[in-house]
mmCIF file of C-alpha atoms in Angstrom:
data_model
loop_
_atom_site.group_PDB
_atom_site.id
_atom_site.type_symbol
_atom_site.label_atom_id
_atom_site.label_comp_id
_atom_site.label_asym_id
_atom_site.label_seq_id
_atom_site.Cartn_x
_atom_site.Cartn_y
_atom_site.Cartn_z
ATOM 1 C CA MET A 1 69.259 178.838 -5.087
ATOM 2 C CA ASN A 2 69.232 182.475 -3.739
ATOM 3 C CA ASN A 3 68.455 183.610 -0.414
ATOM 4 C CA SER A 4 64.978 184.410 -1.076
ATOM 5 C CA GLU A 5 64.011 181.126 -2.209
ATOM 6 C CA ILE A 6 65.705 179.539 0.759
ATOM 7 C CA ARG A 7 63.899 181.869 2.970
ATOM 8 C CA HIS A 8 60.714 180.720 1.474
ATOM 9 C CA LEU A 9 61.557 177.121 1.722
ATOM 10 C CA LEU A 10 62.704 177.401 5.280
ATOM 11 C CA ASN A 11 59.478 179.262 6.152
ATOM 12 C CA LYS A 12 57.516 176.489 4.594
ATOM 13 C CA TYR A 13 59.517 173.861 6.642
ATOM 14 C CA TRP A 14 58.748 175.421 9.997
ATOM 15 C CA GLU A 15 54.914 175.424 9.029
ATOM 16 C CA THR A 16 55.038 171.860 7.914
ATOM 17 C CA GLU A 17 54.175 172.682 4.205
ATOM 18 C CA THR A 18 57.179 171.487 2.580
ATOM 19 C CA SER A 19 57.313 168.343 0.338
ATOM 20 C CA LEU A 20 59.870 165.705 0.490
ATOM 21 C CA GLU A 21 61.482 167.014 -2.524
ATOM 22 C CA GLU A 22 61.588 170.551 -1.007
ATOM 23 C CA GLU A 23 62.999 169.166 2.201
ATOM 24 C CA LYS A 24 65.819 167.455 0.141
ATOM 25 C CA LEU A 25 66.648 170.772 -1.542
ATOM 26 C CA LEU A 26 67.006 172.456 1.869
ATOM 27 C CA LYS A 27 69.417 169.472 3.013
ATOM 28 C CA GLN A 28 71.461 169.896 -0.017
ATOM 29 C CA TYR A 29 71.619 173.519 0.505
ATOM 30 C CA PHE A 30 73.005 173.338 4.085
ATOM 31 C CA SER A 31 75.117 170.490 3.292
ATOM 32 C CA SER A 32 76.926 172.405 0.315
ATOM 33 C CA GLY A 33 79.125 174.258 2.636
ATOM 34 C CA ASN A 34 78.132 177.578 1.110
ATOM 35 C CA VAL A 35 75.305 178.621 3.718
ATOM 36 C CA SER A 36 74.510 182.308 3.842
ATOM 37 C CA GLU A 37 75.041 184.079 7.149
ATOM 38 C CA GLU A 38 71.150 184.510 7.311
ATOM 39 C CA PHE A 39 70.722 180.998 7.647
ATOM 40 C CA GLN A 40 73.907 180.072 9.629
ATOM 41 C CA GLU A 41 71.720 179.476 12.822
ATOM 42 C CA TYR A 42 69.882 176.536 11.581
ATOM 43 C CA SER A 43 72.977 174.880 10.111
ATOM 44 C CA PRO A 44 73.447 172.638 13.211
ATOM 45 C CA LEU A 45 69.782 171.239 12.581
ATOM 46 C CA PHE A 46 70.550 170.124 9.180
ATOM 47 C CA ASP A 47 74.239 168.729 10.101
ATOM 48 C CA PHE A 48 72.415 166.882 12.865
ATOM 49 C CA TYR A 49 70.384 165.203 10.405
ATOM 50 C CA ALA A 50 73.095 164.489 8.031
ATOM 51 C CA THR A 51 75.201 162.972 10.652
ATOM 52 C CA GLU A 52 72.472 160.900 12.052
ATOM 53 C CA LEU A 53 71.807 159.466 8.476
ATOM 54 C CA SER A 54 75.596 158.318 8.300
ATOM 55 C CA ARG A 55 74.994 155.916 11.089
ATOM 56 C CA THR A 56 74.833 152.410 10.004
ATOM 57 C CA SER A 57 74.136 149.078 11.732
ATOM 58 C CA GLU A 58 76.875 146.311 11.705
ATOM 59 C CA LEU A 59 74.264 143.496 10.770
ATOM 60 C CA ASN A 60 75.226 142.072 7.445
ATOM 61 C CA GLU A 61 74.096 138.758 5.762
ATOM 62 C CA SER A 62 76.580 136.367 7.386
ATOM 63 C CA SER A 63 76.364 137.817 10.844
ATOM 64 C CA GLY A 64 72.471 137.749 10.517
ATOM 65 C CA ILE A 65 72.468 133.909 9.319
ATOM 66 C CA SER A 66 74.927 133.027 12.152
ATOM 67 C CA LEU A 67 72.676 134.690 14.524
ATOM 68 C CA LEU A 68 69.616 132.728 13.378
ATOM 69 C CA GLU A 69 71.845 129.432 13.430
ATOM 70 C CA LYS A 70 72.467 130.293 17.013
ATOM 71 C CA GLN A 71 68.980 131.068 17.615
ATOM 72 C CA LYS A 72 67.911 127.624 16.159
ATOM 73 C CA LYS A 73 70.402 125.734 18.553
ATOM 74 C CA SER A 74 68.909 127.448 21.411
ATOM 75 C CA ASN A 75 65.604 126.575 20.469
ATOM 76 C CA VAL A 76 66.747 122.995 20.345
ATOM 77 C CA ILE A 77 68.095 123.298 23.791
ATOM 78 C CA HIS A 78 64.953 124.931 25.122
ATOM 79 C CA LEU A 79 62.951 121.839 23.546
ATOM 80 C CA ARG A 80 65.294 119.352 25.292
ATOM 81 C CA LYS A 81 64.827 121.130 28.629
ATOM 82 C CA ALA A 82 60.997 121.200 28.144
ATOM 83 C CA ILE A 83 61.100 117.358 27.375
ATOM 84 C CA ILE A 84 63.191 116.570 30.218
ATOM 85 C CA GLY A 85 60.877 118.821 32.516
ATOM 86 C CA VAL A 86 57.795 116.877 31.210
ATOM 87 C CA ALA A 87 59.420 113.631 31.686
ATOM 88 C CA ALA A 88 60.215 114.527 35.300
ATOM 89 C CA ALA A 89 56.704 115.895 36.068
ATOM 90 C CA GLY A 90 55.263 112.462 34.647
ATOM 91 C CA LEU A 91 57.585 110.239 36.825
ATOM 92 C CA ILE A 92 56.604 112.525 39.903
ATOM 93 C CA ALA A 93 52.918 112.114 38.966
ATOM 94 C CA PHE A 94 53.499 108.465 38.473
ATOM 95 C CA SER A 95 55.098 107.887 41.727
ATOM 96 C CA VAL A 96 52.395 109.852 43.790
ATOM 97 C CA PHE A 97 49.979 107.641 42.081
ATOM 98 C CA TRP A 98 51.680 104.439 42.919
ATOM 99 C CA MET A 99 52.261 105.311 46.374
ATOM 100 C CA LYS A 100 48.618 106.313 46.825
ATOM 101 C CA SER A 101 47.347 102.945 45.376
ATOM 102 C CA GLU A 102 49.692 101.053 47.731
ATOM 103 C CA VAL A 103 48.074 103.143 50.627
ATOM 104 C CA ASP A 104 44.760 102.308 49.118
ATOM 105 C CA SER A 105 45.443 98.589 48.957
ATOM 106 C CA GLY A 106 46.733 98.410 52.573
ATOM 107 C CA ALA A 107 43.635 100.138 53.730
ATOM 108 C CA GLN A 108 41.468 97.512 51.571
ATOM 109 C CA PHE A 109 43.577 94.768 53.483
ATOM 110 C CA ALA A 110 42.704 96.365 56.844
ATOM 111 C CA ASN A 111 39.180 96.513 56.090
ATOM 112 C CA THR A 112 39.122 92.543 55.713
ATOM 113 C CA TYR A 113 40.566 92.293 59.415
ATOM 114 C CA HIS A 114 38.099 90.661 61.907
ATOM 115 C CA GLU A 115 38.591 88.968 65.213
ATOM 116 C CA VAL A 116 37.781 85.438 65.625
ATOM 117 C CA GLU A 117 35.761 84.556 68.596
ATOM 118 C CA ASP A 118 35.045 80.703 67.976
ATOM 119 C CA PRO A 119 37.892 78.841 69.592
ATOM 120 C CA GLU A 120 37.578 75.988 67.134
ATOM 121 C CA GLU A 121 37.778 78.182 64.187
ATOM 122 C CA ALA A 122 40.851 80.072 65.766
ATOM 123 C CA LEU A 123 42.362 76.476 66.304
ATOM 124 C CA LYS A 124 41.796 75.726 62.708
ATOM 125 C CA ILE A 125 43.316 78.900 61.387
ATOM 126 C CA THR A 126 46.164 78.727 63.524
ATOM 127 C CA LYS A 127 46.941 74.848 62.398
ATOM 128 C CA ASP A 128 46.419 76.089 58.663
ATOM 129 C CA ALA A 129 49.078 79.009 59.190
ATOM 130 C CA LEU A 130 51.414 76.654 61.082
ATOM 131 C CA ALA A 131 50.980 74.023 58.301
ATOM 132 C CA PHE A 132 51.663 76.612 55.631
ATOM 133 C CA LEU A 133 54.664 77.694 57.510
ATOM 134 C CA SER A 134 56.139 74.355 57.908
ATOM 135 C CA ILE A 135 55.561 73.224 54.344
ATOM 136 C CA ASN A 136 57.422 76.582 53.190
ATOM 137 C CA PHE A 137 60.130 75.954 55.911
ATOM 138 C CA ASP A 138 60.667 72.424 54.760
ATOM 139 C CA LYS A 139 60.801 73.613 51.060
ATOM 140 C CA SER A 140 63.411 76.369 51.801
ATOM 141 C CA SER A 141 65.548 74.132 54.123
ATOM 142 C CA LYS A 142 65.694 71.296 51.160
ATOM 143 C CA LYS A 143 66.827 74.221 48.927
ATOM 144 C CA ILE A 144 69.349 75.488 51.202
ATOM 145 C CA ASN A 145 70.867 71.985 51.822
ATOM 146 C CA LYS A 146 70.798 71.312 48.277
ATOM 147 C CA ASP A 147 72.724 74.676 47.301
ATOM 148 C CA LEU A 148 75.019 74.202 50.074
ATOM 149 C CA GLY A 149 76.025 70.846 48.674
ATOM 150 C CA ASN A 150 76.380 72.316 45.336
ATOM 151 C CA ILE A 151 78.800 74.807 46.966
ATOM 152 C CA LYS A 152 80.844 72.067 48.635
ATOM 153 C CA SER A 153 81.105 70.009 45.469
ATOM 154 C CA ALA A 154 82.248 73.064 43.228
ATOM 155 C CA GLN A 155 85.901 73.364 43.445
ATOM 156 C CA ILE A 156 86.210 77.140 43.914
ATOM 157 C CA PHE A 157 89.419 77.263 45.546
ATOM 158 C CA LYS A 158 91.912 75.070 43.556
ATOM 159 C CA MET B 1 61.032 131.050 4.287
ATOM 160 C CA GLN B 2 64.815 130.368 4.175
ATOM 161 C CA ASP B 3 67.188 132.177 6.388
ATOM 162 C CA LYS B 4 68.812 133.994 3.360
ATOM 163 C CA GLU B 5 65.199 135.169 2.217
ATOM 164 C CA ILE B 6 64.734 136.742 5.665
ATOM 165 C CA MET B 7 68.075 138.538 5.405
ATOM 166 C CA ASN B 8 67.241 139.846 1.988
ATOM 167 C CA LEU B 9 63.980 141.361 3.360
ATOM 168 C CA ILE B 10 65.622 142.825 6.370
ATOM 169 C CA LEU B 11 68.830 144.203 5.096
ATOM 170 C CA PRO B 12 67.542 147.023 2.748
ATOM 171 C CA PHE B 13 66.161 149.049 5.945
ATOM 172 C CA LYS B 14 68.391 147.533 8.771
ATOM 173 C CA ASP B 15 70.032 151.027 8.960
ATOM 174 C CA LYS B 16 66.855 152.809 9.401
ATOM 175 C CA LEU B 17 66.071 150.342 12.044
ATOM 176 C CA TYR B 18 69.256 150.898 13.855
ATOM 177 C CA ARG B 19 69.169 154.677 13.630
ATOM 178 C CA PHE B 20 65.498 154.615 14.853
ATOM 179 C CA ALA B 21 66.538 152.447 17.865
ATOM 180 C CA TYR B 22 69.589 154.805 18.534
ATOM 181 C CA ARG B 23 67.495 157.703 18.633
ATOM 182 C CA ILE B 24 65.390 156.282 21.445
ATOM 183 C CA VAL B 25 67.855 154.268 23.613
ATOM 184 C CA GLY B 26 70.910 156.753 22.820
ATOM 185 C CA ASN B 27 73.817 154.198 22.453
ATOM 186 C CA SER B 28 74.994 152.203 19.692
ATOM 187 C CA PHE B 29 75.368 148.778 21.432
ATOM 188 C CA GLU B 30 71.547 148.675 22.625
ATOM 189 C CA ALA B 31 70.518 149.846 19.101
ATOM 190 C CA GLU B 32 72.446 147.000 17.449
ATOM 191 C CA ASP B 33 70.844 144.627 19.797
ATOM 192 C CA ILE B 34 67.533 145.981 18.961
ATOM 193 C CA VAL B 35 68.146 145.291 15.205
ATOM 194 C CA GLN B 36 69.204 141.757 16.092
ATOM 195 C CA GLU B 37 66.204 141.186 18.249
ATOM 196 C CA ILE B 38 63.987 142.378 15.388
ATOM 197 C CA LEU B 39 65.616 139.837 13.037
ATOM 198 C CA ILE B 40 64.738 136.992 15.389
ATOM 199 C CA LYS B 41 61.288 138.110 15.880
ATOM 200 C CA VAL B 42 60.898 138.265 12.032
ATOM 201 C CA TRP B 43 62.393 134.734 11.940
ATOM 202 C CA LYS B 44 60.035 133.586 14.588
ATOM 203 C CA LYS B 45 57.070 135.080 12.719
ATOM 204 C CA LYS B 46 58.311 134.292 9.281
ATOM 205 C CA GLU B 47 54.929 133.117 7.923
ATOM 206 C CA GLN B 48 53.118 136.099 9.202
ATOM 207 C CA PHE B 49 55.824 138.377 8.043
ATOM 208 C CA SER B 50 55.692 136.992 4.575
ATOM 209 C CA GLN B 51 52.254 138.210 4.274
ATOM 210 C CA ILE B 52 52.636 141.727 5.876
ATOM 211 C CA GLU B 53 52.400 144.296 2.898
ATOM 212 C CA ASN B 54 54.524 147.148 4.568
ATOM 213 C CA LYS B 55 57.360 145.156 6.077
ATOM 214 C CA GLU B 56 59.558 148.300 6.684
ATOM 215 C CA ALA B 57 56.648 149.939 8.577
ATOM 216 C CA TRP B 58 55.979 146.698 10.418
ATOM 217 C CA CYS B 59 59.678 146.557 11.646
ATOM 218 C CA MET B 60 59.723 150.210 12.447
ATOM 219 C CA THR B 61 56.981 149.804 14.652
ATOM 220 C CA MET B 62 58.457 146.859 16.473
ATOM 221 C CA THR B 63 61.843 148.713 16.604
ATOM 222 C CA ARG B 64 60.050 151.600 18.568
ATOM 223 C CA ASN B 65 58.133 149.253 20.901
ATOM 224 C CA LEU B 66 61.349 147.426 21.717
ATOM 225 C CA ALA B 67 63.517 150.467 22.202
ATOM 226 C CA ILE B 68 61.013 152.186 24.168
ATOM 227 C CA ASP B 69 60.533 149.188 26.508
ATOM 228 C CA LYS B 70 64.445 148.796 26.801
ATOM 229 C CA LYS B 71 64.817 152.572 27.610
ATOM 230 C CA ARG B 72 61.904 152.158 30.270
ATOM 231 C CA ALA B 73 63.468 149.010 31.712
ATOM 232 C CA LYS B 74 67.005 150.488 31.929
ATOM 233 C CA LYS B 75 65.566 153.807 33.041
ATOM 234 C CA MET B 76 68.105 155.591 30.459
ATOM 235 C CA LYS B 77 67.631 159.186 29.711
ATOM 236 C CA THR B 78 68.309 160.151 26.265
ATOM 237 C CA SER B 79 68.884 163.786 27.441
ATOM 238 C CA SER B 80 71.776 162.665 29.608
ATOM 239 C CA ILE B 81 73.428 161.302 26.134
ATOM 240 C CA GLU B 82 76.636 163.051 27.163
ATOM 241 C CA ASN B 83 77.263 160.001 29.588
ATOM 242 C CA PHE B 84 77.790 157.901 26.447
ATOM 243 C CA HIS B 85 80.704 159.987 24.908
ATOM 244 C CA HIS B 86 83.021 157.020 24.682
ATOM 245 C CA ILE B 87 80.247 155.091 22.798
ATOM 246 C CA LYS B 88 79.239 157.865 20.537
ATOM 247 C CA ASP B 89 82.983 158.377 19.566
ATOM 248 C CA GLN B 90 83.053 154.659 18.124
ATOM 249 C CA SER B 91 80.383 155.398 15.603
ATOM 250 C CA ASP B 92 81.458 158.982 14.569
ATOM 251 C CA THR B 93 83.769 159.311 11.676
ATOM 252 C CA PRO B 94 87.149 160.901 12.598
ATOM 253 C CA ALA B 95 86.430 163.641 10.141
ATOM 254 C CA ILE B 96 83.845 165.125 12.127
ATOM 255 C CA SER B 97 85.349 167.874 14.155
ATOM 256 C CA MET B 98 84.944 167.987 18.088
ATOM 257 C CA GLU B 99 83.128 171.280 17.594
ATOM 258 C CA ARG B 100 80.661 169.813 15.111
ATOM 259 C CA LYS B 101 80.146 167.002 17.513
ATOM 260 C CA GLU B 102 79.153 169.196 20.110
ATOM 261 C CA THR B 103 76.683 171.063 18.032
ATOM 262 C CA VAL B 104 75.318 167.860 16.798
ATOM 263 C CA ASN B 105 74.885 166.731 20.278
ATOM 264 C CA ARG B 106 73.147 170.040 21.193
ATOM 265 C CA VAL B 107 70.684 169.341 18.568
ATOM 266 C CA ARG B 108 70.190 165.897 19.684
ATOM 267 C CA GLU B 109 69.438 167.072 23.196
ATOM 268 C CA MET B 110 66.989 169.606 21.755
ATOM 269 C CA ILE B 111 65.221 166.985 19.838
ATOM 270 C CA ASN B 112 65.436 164.496 22.761
ATOM 271 C CA SER B 113 63.756 166.961 24.969
ATOM 272 C CA LEU B 114 60.681 166.963 22.751
ATOM 273 C CA PRO B 115 57.961 164.361 23.748
ATOM 274 C CA GLU B 116 58.827 161.004 22.640
ATOM 275 C CA LYS B 117 56.057 160.921 19.683
ATOM 276 C CA GLN B 118 57.270 164.242 18.277
ATOM 277 C CA ALA B 119 60.933 163.261 18.350
ATOM 278 C CA SER B 120 60.195 160.108 16.660
ATOM 279 C CA VAL B 121 58.001 161.815 13.788
ATOM 280 C CA ILE B 122 60.896 164.312 13.336
ATOM 281 C CA HIS B 123 63.317 161.492 13.155
ATOM 282 C CA LEU B 124 61.377 159.576 10.588
ATOM 283 C CA ARG B 125 60.678 162.477 8.564
ATOM 284 C CA ASP B 126 63.649 164.577 8.526
ATOM 285 C CA ILE B 127 66.211 161.978 8.952
ATOM 286 C CA GLU B 128 64.742 158.940 7.171
ATOM 287 C CA GLY B 129 62.699 161.201 4.589
ATOM 288 C CA LEU B 130 59.452 159.135 4.926
ATOM 289 C CA SER B 131 56.213 160.255 3.617
ATOM 290 C CA TYR B 132 53.377 161.088 6.028
ATOM 291 C CA LYS B 133 51.629 157.828 5.113
ATOM 292 C CA GLU B 134 54.577 155.800 5.803
ATOM 293 C CA ILE B 135 55.143 157.590 9.244
ATOM 294 C CA GLY B 136 51.521 156.974 9.893
ATOM 295 C CA VAL B 137 51.820 153.274 9.432
ATOM 296 C CA ALA B 138 55.035 153.148 11.388
ATOM 297 C CA MET B 139 53.821 155.186 14.273
ATOM 298 C CA GLY B 140 50.266 154.010 14.266
ATOM 299 C CA LEU B 141 48.684 157.618 13.686
ATOM 300 C CA SER B 142 46.502 159.005 10.972
ATOM 301 C CA LEU B 143 47.525 161.099 8.214
ATOM 302 C CA ASP B 144 46.231 164.292 10.152
ATOM 303 C CA GLN B 145 47.803 163.310 13.372
ATOM 304 C CA VAL B 146 51.194 162.891 11.730
ATOM 305 C CA LYS B 147 50.851 166.493 10.343
ATOM 306 C CA VAL B 148 49.904 167.863 13.777
ATOM 307 C CA VAL B 149 52.661 166.144 15.713
ATOM 308 C CA LEU B 150 55.381 167.065 13.127
ATOM 309 C CA HIS B 151 53.984 170.774 13.113
ATOM 310 C CA ARG B 152 54.338 170.849 16.923
ATOM 311 C CA ALA B 153 57.541 169.255 16.718
ATOM 312 C CA ARG B 154 59.154 171.668 14.170
ATOM 313 C CA LYS B 155 57.554 174.651 15.839
ATOM 314 C CA ALA B 156 58.959 173.647 19.435
ATOM 315 C CA LEU B 157 62.482 173.140 17.640
ATOM 316 C CA LYS B 158 62.292 176.541 15.962
ATOM 317 C CA LEU B 159 61.424 178.087 19.398
ATOM 318 C CA LYS B 160 64.455 176.406 21.049
ATOM 319 C CA PHE B 161 66.734 177.670 18.208
ATOM 320 C CA ILE B 162 65.454 181.183 18.788
ATOM 321 C CA ASN B 163 65.876 181.103 22.424
ATOM 322 C CA LYS B 164 69.252 179.681 21.945
ATOM 323 C CA LYS B 165 69.981 182.756 19.844
ATOM 324 C CA GLN B 166 68.826 185.094 22.331
#
């Protein structure tokens, strides 16, 4: 291409009237190493375009696939963490619910409390309570005596 | 969609994504991270992604959004690209002379000093060679808007070159 053609193309380039093909021609001209003095001032611009185009990413098929594998593993770890988090939250919620129900049942028991004013009734209740205590105490002492007997009969220390 | 299928869809334009991210964040490590994040995003939305007609444009949009977010978060200034000399050196080939590097960096600064939209449109058109339609899809602009933004960007660039000469 002669200087007049290049001049014309450059003018079109600055006015944004060039096609992709014409821009390719300009790039070829400036990378030819045979640029006229008249257009030297614009050489750095087209040098820059060519230099930038030579930059390449290091990503390739194997590095990409291993990156995706790592991502999958990290997703599994995140899922595990999420499950543990949900389980912990559930446990806390259950504990709170259980404690609340315990407090409520205590309150219900407190509501059934009443003072006995009739001495006869009070005596009867006391006797019943003592009888209940006596029966259970008797049962417990029999069981203890039996167990002590078993321990004695067992030859632990030979 | 299998992992390999996703890779086969992404790999043909991963360099474009990388360069677009690099233009915005200004260093190769961040740009590489962005490409990887795009891959993970695609993998997470694989069902949706398989139905997208223009996958490249979709990925370019995602790249731009991610890169802008990262740049904002780290308050990185692309105009102070000289701070990343050691990083740039890793990605430049040894064949590029110091002088050429400096000239290229001056042009980079010129482009990065343009408004972000103009710099991105210049990148997509003059480096990646995308059509106006493709740029429009990637940037969320109409065809006319792309032409206007590109025209303003080139005009501003030309002015910078003229001022530099004087």
